[in-house]
Short mmCIF file of C-alpha atoms and ligand atoms in Angstrom, two decimals:
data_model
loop_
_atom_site.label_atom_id
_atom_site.label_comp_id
_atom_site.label_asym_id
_atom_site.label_seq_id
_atom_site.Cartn_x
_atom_site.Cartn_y
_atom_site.Cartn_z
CA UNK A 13 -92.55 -55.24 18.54
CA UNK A 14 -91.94 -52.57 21.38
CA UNK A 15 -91.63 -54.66 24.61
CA UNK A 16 -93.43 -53.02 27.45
CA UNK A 17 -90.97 -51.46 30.11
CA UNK A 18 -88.09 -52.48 28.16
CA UNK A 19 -85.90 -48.92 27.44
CA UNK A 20 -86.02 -48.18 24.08
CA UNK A 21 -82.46 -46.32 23.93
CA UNK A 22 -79.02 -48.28 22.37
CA UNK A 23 -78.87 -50.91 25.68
CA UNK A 24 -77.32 -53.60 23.78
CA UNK A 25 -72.99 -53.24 23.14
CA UNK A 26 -71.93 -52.38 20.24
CA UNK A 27 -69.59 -54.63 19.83
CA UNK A 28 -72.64 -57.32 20.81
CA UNK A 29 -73.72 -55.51 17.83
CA UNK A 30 -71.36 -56.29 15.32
CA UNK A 31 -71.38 -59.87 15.60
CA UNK A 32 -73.80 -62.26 14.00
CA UNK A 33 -75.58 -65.39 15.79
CA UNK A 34 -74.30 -68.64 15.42
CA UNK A 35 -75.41 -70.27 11.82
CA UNK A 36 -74.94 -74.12 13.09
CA UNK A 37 -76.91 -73.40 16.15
CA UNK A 38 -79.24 -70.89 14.42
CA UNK A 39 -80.01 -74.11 11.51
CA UNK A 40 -79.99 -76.82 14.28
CA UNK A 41 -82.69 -75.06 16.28
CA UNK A 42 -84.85 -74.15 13.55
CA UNK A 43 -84.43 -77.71 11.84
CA UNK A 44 -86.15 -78.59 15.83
CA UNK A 45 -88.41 -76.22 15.34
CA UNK A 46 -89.34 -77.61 11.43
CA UNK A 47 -89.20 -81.03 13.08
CA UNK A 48 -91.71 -80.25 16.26
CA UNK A 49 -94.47 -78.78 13.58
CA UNK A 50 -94.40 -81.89 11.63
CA UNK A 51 -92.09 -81.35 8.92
CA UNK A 52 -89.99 -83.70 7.57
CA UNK A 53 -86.72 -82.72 7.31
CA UNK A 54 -83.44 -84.28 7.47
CA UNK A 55 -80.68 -82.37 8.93
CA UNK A 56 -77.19 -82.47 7.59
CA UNK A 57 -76.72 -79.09 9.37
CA UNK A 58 -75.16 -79.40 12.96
CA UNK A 59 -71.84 -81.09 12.75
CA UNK A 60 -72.45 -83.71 15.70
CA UNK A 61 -71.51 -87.79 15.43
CA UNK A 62 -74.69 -89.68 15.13
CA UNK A 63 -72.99 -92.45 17.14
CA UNK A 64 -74.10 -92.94 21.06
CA UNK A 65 -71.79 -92.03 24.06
CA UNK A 66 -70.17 -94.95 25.17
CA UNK A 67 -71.46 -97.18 27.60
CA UNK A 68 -68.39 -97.50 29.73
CA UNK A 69 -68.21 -92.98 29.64
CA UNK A 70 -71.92 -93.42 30.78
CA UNK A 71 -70.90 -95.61 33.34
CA UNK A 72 -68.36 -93.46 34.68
CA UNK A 73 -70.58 -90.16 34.99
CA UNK A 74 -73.20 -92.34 36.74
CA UNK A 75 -70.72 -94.02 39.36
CA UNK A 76 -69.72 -90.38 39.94
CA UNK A 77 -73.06 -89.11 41.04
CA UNK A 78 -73.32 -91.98 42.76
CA UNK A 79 -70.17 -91.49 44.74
CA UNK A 80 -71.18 -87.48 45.28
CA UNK A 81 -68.65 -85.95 42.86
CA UNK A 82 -71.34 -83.05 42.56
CA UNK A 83 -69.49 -80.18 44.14
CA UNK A 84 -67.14 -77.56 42.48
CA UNK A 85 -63.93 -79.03 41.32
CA UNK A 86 -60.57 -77.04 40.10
CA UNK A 87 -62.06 -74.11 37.99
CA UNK A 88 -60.00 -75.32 35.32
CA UNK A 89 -60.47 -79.18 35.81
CA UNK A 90 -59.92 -81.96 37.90
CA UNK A 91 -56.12 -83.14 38.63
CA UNK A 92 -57.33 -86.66 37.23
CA UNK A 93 -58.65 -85.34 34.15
CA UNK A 94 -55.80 -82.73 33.49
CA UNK A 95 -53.60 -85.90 34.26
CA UNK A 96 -55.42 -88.01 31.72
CA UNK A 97 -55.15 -84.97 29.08
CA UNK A 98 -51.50 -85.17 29.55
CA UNK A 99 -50.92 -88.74 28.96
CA UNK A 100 -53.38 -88.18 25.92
CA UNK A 101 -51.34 -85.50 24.89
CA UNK A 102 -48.17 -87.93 25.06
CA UNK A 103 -50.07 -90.97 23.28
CA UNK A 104 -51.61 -89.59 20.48
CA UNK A 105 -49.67 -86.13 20.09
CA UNK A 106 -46.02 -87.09 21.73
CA UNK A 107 -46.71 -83.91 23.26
CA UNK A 108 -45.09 -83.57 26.64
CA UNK A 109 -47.46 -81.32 29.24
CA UNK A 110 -47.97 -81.13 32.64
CA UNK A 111 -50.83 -80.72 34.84
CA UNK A 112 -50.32 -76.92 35.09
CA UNK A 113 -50.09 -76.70 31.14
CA UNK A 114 -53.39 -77.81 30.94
CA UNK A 115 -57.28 -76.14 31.15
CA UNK A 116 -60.65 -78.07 30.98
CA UNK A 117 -63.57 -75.93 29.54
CA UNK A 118 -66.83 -76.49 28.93
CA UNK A 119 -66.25 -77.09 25.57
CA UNK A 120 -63.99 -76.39 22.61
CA UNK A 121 -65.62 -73.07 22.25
CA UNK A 122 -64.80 -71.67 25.67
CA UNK A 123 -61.36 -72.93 25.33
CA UNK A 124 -61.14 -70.53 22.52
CA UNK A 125 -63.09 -67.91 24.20
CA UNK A 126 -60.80 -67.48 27.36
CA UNK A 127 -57.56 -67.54 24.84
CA UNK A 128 -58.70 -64.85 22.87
CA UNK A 129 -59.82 -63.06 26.17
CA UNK A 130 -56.82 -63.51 27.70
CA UNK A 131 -54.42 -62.11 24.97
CA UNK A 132 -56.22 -59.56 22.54
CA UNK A 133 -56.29 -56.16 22.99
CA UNK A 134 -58.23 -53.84 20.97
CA UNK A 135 -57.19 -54.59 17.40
CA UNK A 136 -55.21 -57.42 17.27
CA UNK A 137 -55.21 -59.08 14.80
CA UNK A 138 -56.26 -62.99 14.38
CA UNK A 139 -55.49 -64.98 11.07
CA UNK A 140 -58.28 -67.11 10.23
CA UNK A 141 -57.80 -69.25 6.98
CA UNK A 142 -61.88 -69.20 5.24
CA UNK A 143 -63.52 -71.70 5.13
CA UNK A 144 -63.32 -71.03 8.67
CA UNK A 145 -65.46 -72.68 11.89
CA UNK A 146 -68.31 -69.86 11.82
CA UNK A 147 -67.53 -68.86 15.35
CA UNK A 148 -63.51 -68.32 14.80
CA UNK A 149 -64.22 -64.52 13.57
CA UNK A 150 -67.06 -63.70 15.84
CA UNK A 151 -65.56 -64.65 18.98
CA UNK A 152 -62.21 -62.80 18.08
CA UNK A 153 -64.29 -59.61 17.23
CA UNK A 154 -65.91 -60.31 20.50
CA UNK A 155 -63.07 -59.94 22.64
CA UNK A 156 -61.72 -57.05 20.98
CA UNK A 157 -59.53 -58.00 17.77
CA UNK A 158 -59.60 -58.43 14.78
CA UNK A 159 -60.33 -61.01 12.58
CA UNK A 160 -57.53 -61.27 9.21
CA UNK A 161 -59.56 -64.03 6.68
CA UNK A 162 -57.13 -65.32 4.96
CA UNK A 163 -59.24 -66.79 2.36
CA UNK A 164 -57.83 -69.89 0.17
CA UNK A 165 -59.71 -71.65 -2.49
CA UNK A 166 -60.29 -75.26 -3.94
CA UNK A 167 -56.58 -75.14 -6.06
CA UNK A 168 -54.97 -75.59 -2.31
CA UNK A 169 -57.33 -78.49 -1.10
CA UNK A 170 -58.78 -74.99 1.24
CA UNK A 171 -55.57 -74.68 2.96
CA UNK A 172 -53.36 -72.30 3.83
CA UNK A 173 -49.97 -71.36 2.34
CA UNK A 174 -46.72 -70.04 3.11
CA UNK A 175 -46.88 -67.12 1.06
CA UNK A 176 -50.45 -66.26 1.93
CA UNK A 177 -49.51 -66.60 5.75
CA UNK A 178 -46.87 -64.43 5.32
CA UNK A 179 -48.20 -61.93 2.89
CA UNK A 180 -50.86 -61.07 5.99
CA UNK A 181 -48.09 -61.31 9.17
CA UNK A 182 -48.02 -57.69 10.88
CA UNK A 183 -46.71 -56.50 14.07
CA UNK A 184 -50.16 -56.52 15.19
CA UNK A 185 -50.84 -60.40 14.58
CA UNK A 186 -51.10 -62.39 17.77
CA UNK A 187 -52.89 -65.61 16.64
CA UNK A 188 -52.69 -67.66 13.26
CA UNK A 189 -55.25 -70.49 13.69
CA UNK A 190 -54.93 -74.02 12.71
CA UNK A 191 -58.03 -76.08 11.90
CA UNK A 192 -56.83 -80.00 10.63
CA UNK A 193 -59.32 -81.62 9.63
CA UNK A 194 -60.95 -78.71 8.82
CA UNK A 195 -64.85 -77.63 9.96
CA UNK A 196 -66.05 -77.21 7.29
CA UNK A 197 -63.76 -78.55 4.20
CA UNK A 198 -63.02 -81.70 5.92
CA UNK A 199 -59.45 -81.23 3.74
CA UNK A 200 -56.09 -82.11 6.62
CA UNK A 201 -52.88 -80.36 6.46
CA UNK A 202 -50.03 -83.21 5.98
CA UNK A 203 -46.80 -83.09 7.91
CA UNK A 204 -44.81 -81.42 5.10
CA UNK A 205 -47.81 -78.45 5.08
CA UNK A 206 -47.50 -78.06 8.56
CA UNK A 207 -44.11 -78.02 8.83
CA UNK A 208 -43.68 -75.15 6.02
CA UNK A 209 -46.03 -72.98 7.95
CA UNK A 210 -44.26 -73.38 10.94
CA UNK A 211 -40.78 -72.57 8.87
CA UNK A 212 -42.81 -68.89 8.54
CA UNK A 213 -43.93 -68.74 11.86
CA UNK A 214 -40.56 -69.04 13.03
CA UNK A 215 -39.75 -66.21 11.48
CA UNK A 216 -42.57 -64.15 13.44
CA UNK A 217 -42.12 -64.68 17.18
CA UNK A 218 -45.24 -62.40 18.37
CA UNK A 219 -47.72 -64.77 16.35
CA UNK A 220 -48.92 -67.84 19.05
CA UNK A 221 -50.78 -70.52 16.82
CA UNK A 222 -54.11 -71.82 18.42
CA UNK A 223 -53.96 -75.41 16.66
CA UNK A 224 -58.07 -77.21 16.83
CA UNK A 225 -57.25 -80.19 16.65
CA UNK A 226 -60.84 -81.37 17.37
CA UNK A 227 -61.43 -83.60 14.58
CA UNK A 228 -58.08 -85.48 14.85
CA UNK A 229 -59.55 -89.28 15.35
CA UNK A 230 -61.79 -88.82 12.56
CA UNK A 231 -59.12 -89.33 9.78
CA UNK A 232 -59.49 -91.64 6.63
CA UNK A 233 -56.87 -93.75 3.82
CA UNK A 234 -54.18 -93.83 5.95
CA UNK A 235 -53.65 -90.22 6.58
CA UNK A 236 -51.39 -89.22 9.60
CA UNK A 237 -52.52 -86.38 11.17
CA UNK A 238 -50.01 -83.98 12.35
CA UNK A 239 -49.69 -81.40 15.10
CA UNK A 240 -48.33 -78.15 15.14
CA UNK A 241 -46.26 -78.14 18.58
CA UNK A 242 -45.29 -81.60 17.57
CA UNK A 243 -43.81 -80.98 13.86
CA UNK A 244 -42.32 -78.09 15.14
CA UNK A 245 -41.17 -78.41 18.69
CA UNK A 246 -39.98 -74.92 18.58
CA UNK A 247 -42.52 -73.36 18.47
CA UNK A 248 -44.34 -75.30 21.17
CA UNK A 249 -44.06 -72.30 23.51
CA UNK A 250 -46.21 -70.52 21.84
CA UNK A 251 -48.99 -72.72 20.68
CA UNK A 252 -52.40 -74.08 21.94
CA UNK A 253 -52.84 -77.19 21.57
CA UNK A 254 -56.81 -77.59 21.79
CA UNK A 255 -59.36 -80.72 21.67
CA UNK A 256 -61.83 -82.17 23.41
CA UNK A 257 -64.17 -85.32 23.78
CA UNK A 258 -67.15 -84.16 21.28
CA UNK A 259 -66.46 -85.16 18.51
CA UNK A 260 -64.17 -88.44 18.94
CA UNK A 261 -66.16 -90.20 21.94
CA UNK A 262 -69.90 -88.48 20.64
CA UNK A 263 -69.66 -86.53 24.04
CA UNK A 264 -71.61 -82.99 22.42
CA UNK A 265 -73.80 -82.88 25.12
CA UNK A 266 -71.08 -83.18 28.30
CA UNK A 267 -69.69 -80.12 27.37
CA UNK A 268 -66.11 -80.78 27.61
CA UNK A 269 -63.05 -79.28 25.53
CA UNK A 270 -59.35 -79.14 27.07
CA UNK A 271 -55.75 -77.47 25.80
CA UNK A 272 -52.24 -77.88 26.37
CA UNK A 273 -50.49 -74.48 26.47
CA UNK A 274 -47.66 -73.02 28.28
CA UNK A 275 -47.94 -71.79 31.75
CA UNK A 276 -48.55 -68.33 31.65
CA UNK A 277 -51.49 -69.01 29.13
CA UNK A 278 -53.17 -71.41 31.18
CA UNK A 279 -53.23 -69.20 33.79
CA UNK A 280 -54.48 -66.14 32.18
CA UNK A 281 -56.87 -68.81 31.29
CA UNK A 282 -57.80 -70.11 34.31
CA UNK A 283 -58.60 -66.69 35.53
CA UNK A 284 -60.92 -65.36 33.05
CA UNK A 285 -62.70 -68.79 33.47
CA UNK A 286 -62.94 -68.19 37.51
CA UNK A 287 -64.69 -64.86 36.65
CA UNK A 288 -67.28 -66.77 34.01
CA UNK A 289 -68.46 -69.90 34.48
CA UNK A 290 -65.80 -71.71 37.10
CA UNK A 291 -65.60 -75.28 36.72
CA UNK A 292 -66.99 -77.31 34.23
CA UNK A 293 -69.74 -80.06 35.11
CA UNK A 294 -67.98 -82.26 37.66
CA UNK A 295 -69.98 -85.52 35.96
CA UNK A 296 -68.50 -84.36 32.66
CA UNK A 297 -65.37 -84.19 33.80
CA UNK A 298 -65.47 -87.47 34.98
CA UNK A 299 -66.63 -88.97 32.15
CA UNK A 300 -64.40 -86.92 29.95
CA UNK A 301 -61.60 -89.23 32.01
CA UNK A 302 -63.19 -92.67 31.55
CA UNK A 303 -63.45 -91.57 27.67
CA UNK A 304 -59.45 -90.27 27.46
CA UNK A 305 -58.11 -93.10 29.74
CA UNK A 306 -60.32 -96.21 28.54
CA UNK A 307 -60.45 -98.13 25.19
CA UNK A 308 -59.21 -96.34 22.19
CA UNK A 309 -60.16 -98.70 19.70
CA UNK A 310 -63.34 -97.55 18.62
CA UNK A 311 -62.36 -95.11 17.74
CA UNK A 312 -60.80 -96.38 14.44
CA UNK A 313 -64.34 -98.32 14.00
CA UNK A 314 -66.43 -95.24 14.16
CA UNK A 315 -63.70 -93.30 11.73
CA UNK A 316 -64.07 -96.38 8.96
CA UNK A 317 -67.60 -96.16 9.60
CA UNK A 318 -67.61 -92.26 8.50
CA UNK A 319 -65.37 -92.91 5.61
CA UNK A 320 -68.17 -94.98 4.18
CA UNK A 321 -70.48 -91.96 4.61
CA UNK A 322 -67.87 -89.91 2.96
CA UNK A 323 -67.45 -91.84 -0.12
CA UNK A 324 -70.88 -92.58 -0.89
CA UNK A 325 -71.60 -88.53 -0.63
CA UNK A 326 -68.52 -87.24 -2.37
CA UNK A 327 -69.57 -89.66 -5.44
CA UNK A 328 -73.45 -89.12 -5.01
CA UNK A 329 -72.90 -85.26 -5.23
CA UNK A 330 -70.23 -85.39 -7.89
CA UNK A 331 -72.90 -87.23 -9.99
CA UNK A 332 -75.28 -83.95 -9.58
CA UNK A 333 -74.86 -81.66 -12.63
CA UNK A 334 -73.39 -78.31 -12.05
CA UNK A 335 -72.26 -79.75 -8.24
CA UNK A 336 -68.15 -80.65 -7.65
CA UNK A 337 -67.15 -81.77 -4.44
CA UNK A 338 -63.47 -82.53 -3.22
CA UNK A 339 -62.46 -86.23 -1.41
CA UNK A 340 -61.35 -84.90 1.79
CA UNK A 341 -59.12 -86.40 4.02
CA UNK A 342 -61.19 -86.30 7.51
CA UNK A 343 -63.38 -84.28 9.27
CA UNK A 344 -67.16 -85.46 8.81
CA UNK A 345 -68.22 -82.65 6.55
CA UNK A 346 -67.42 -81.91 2.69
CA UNK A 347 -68.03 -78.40 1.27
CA UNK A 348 -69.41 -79.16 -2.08
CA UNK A 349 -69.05 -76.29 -5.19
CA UNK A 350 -72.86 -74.56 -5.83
CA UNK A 351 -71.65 -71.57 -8.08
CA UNK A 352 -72.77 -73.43 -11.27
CA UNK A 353 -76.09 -73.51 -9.74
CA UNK A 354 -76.26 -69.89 -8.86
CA UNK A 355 -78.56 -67.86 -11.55
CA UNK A 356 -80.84 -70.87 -11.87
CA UNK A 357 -84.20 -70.15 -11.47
CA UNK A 358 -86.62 -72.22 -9.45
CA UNK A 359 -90.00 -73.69 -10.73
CA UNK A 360 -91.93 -71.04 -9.10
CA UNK A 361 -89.81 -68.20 -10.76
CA UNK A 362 -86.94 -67.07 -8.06
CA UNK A 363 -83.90 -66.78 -8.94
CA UNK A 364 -81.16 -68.54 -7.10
CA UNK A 365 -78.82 -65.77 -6.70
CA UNK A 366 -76.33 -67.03 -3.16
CA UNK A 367 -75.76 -70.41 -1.73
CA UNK A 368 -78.06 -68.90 1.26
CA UNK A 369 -80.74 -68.67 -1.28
CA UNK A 370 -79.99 -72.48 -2.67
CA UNK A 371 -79.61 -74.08 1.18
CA UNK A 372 -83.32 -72.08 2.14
CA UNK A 373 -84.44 -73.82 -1.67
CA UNK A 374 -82.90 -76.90 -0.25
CA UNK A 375 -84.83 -76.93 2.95
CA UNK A 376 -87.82 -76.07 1.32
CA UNK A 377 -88.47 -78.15 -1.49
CA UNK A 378 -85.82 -80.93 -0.39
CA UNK A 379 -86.56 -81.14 3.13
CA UNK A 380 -82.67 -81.00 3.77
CA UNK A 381 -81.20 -78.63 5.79
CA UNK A 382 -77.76 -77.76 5.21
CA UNK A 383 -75.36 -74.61 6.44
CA UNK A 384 -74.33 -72.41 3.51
CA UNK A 385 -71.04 -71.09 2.50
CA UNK A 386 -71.31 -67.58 3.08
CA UNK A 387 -71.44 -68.46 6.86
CA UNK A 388 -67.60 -70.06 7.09
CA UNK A 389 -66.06 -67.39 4.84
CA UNK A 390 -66.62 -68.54 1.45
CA UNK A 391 -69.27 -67.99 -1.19
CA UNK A 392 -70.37 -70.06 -3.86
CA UNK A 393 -70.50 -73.51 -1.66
CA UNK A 394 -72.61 -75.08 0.88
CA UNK A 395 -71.78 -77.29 4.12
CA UNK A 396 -72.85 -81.26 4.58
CA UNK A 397 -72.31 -82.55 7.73
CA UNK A 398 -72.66 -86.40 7.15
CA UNK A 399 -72.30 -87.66 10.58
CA UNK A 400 -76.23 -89.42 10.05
CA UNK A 401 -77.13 -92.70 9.09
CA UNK A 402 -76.25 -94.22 5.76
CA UNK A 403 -79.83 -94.68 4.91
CA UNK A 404 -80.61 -91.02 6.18
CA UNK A 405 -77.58 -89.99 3.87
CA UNK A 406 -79.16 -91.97 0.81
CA UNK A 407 -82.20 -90.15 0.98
CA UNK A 408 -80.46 -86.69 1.37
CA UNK A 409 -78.70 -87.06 -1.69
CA UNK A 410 -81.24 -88.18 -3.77
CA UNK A 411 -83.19 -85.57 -2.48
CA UNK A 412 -80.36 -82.59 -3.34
CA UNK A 413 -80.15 -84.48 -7.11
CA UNK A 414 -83.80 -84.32 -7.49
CA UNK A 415 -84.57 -80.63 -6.56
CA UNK A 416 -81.16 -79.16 -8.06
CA UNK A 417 -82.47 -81.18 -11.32
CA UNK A 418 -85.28 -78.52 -11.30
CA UNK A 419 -83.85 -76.05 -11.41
CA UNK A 420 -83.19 -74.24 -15.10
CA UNK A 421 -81.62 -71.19 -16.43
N1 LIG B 25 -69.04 -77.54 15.63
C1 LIG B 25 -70.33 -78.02 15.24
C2 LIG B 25 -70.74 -77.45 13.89
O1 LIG B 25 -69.98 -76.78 13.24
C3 LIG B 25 -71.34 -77.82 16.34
C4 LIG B 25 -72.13 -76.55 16.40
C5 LIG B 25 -71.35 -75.38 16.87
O2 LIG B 25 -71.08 -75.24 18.05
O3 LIG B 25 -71.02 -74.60 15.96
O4 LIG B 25 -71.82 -77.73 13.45
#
């Protein structure tokens, strides 16, 4: 539709242009939309804990209105946050940082955002190991670069390896980055994996490595999760250490990511986010605080609780014909095999032909909305986020079994 007094020339950038729109938010707002008209769906799209804010975070953001913490803060955080990210950093990381190695964003994604804008110039080049966070590529092609996939495949657990690293190292690479456990596979990189990526990246000094570690508390079995900068302290001056409270305290809303970095990083940083947004919400930040300096010890709870979740959907999806799905180590996703599936044909006649075309058949007939493959990097699978109640995820999956049964060759 031609909008009235709106110029119809090219307005819109073309590197604007090139990218795509978000596919999590894209499925979480139409699975609101679905859900407003009356549908019932269920949706294992938008990776987000189930689980309710602590009361003693709420507390904290409420005393701070209370006590008029409502002004601008440091653009780049508070000193009592920035000091509570350090002595985070040191507890759960032994990372040492100080104040000045650290920026508050709102959010993970800004954290990457402002490191990419801070360091790329036209056609440099990222590594992103597919299945990727859908945002990893867009953003980098947003701020000029551009993005390497280095894609890797179920025989590797979805992770990356030496040789592939290295095969796609070029004077032009600035950033490799590190996603353990990984958005969407779920699948954790063990100390020993780590540590022989970082035995190539020593070999490169121009490559920094931006290391999201944003699913770290959400581990299962005894895994240990492991950190770049600390399995390899040599390279710690060149890697970004990045987090935030989202996913470990159920914080989505508040907005809040953080990094550790060195120096002339977090400034760069800092600067790009004084000519954006300035400072995160100064409630956030003071809940983000309460939730990095007070009890810990949930946190194990809530990550036994999603193990549950993960074994019951890893064996109910296993049990669907044509359907393999891998026992990751964390995360609170799997990405389930589909190709077997593709080709089927539907009861109405269409032909299943992509896992876009199975998660739309899914939503439709299934009432289950799921992300597809295609949008991390990697065909022929499909995305479950099970961070939703056991009895939700019971339903799902007998759901999934029931219309993928349907469907015949
Ligand atoms: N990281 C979450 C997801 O993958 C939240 C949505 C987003 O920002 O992409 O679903």
């Amino acid at each position: 539709m031609i909008e009235k007094g709106v110029l119809q020339i090219a307005f819109i950038s073309k590197t604007t242009g090139q990218i795509k729109p978000s596919a999590t938010i894209a499925l979480s707002t139409r699975t609101a939309e679905l859900k407003k008209n009356g549908k019932d769906i269920i949706s294992l799209g938008a990776g987000e804990p189930d689980f309710d804010t602590p009361d003693h975070i709420k507390q904290a953001a409420i005393k701070a209105i209370e006590e008029g913490q409502t002004k601008y803060t440091v653009v780049d955080g508070t000193y009592e946050l920035k000091q509570a990210i350090c002595a985070k950093f040191k507890r759960d990381n032994n990372l040492d940082f100080l104040p000045e190695n650290i920026t508050v964003s709102n959010g993970g994604k800004q954290i990457i955002f402002n490191a990419l804008m801070a360091t790329l110039d036209q056609g440099d080049e990222v590594i992103i190991p597919a299945p990727y966070w859908v945002s990893y590529p867009d953003m980098v092609t947003l701020c000029g670069g551009s993005p390497i996939i280095a894609e890797t495949s179920e025989d590797t657990n979805f992770k990356l390896t030496p040789e592939k690293l290295e095969s796609l190292i070029t004077p032009r690479t600035k950033w490799l980055f590190l996603n353990s456990p990984s958005n969407p596979s779920g699948c954790a990189y063990s100390y020993d994996e780590i540590k022989s990526l970082a035995k190539i990246l020593l070999k490169y000094p121009n490559v920094w490595v931006l290391s999201d570690d944003i699913y770290e508390h959400i581990i299962f079995d005894d895994f240990k999760f492991t950190t770049i900068a600390d399995a390899e302290p040599e390279l710690k001056g060149r890697v970004l250490t990045m987090n935030g409270v989202s996913k470990a305290y159920a914080m989505t809303g508040w907005r809040i990511g953080y990094a550790g970095a060195p120096k002339i990083l977090i400034d760069a940083m800092r600067k790009i986010q004084s000519q954006s947004t300035s400072n995160p919400c100064s409630i956030s930040q003071a809940a983000a605080t309460s939730a990095l300096k007070g009890d810990q010890k949930f946190l194990k709870t809530r990550a036994e609780s999603f193990k549950k979740r993960r074994d019951y959907v890893v064996q109910k999806l296993n049990e669907i014909e044509d359907i393999s799905c891998l026992n990751p180590e964390g995360g609170f996703y799997v990405f389930p095999n589909c190709s077997g599936i593709l080709g089927k044909k539907t009861q109405s006649g269409q032909i299943i032909k992509n896992d876009l075309e199975l998660c739309e058949y899914l939503l439709e007939d299934a009432g289950i909305c799921l992300v597809y493959g295609q949008a991390f990097g990697l065909k022929g699978y499909f995305r479950i986020s099970y961070a939703s109640s056991m009895g939700s995820l019971i339903m799902a999956c007998e759901k999934i079994k029931k219309s993928i049964d349907k469907l015949e060759f």
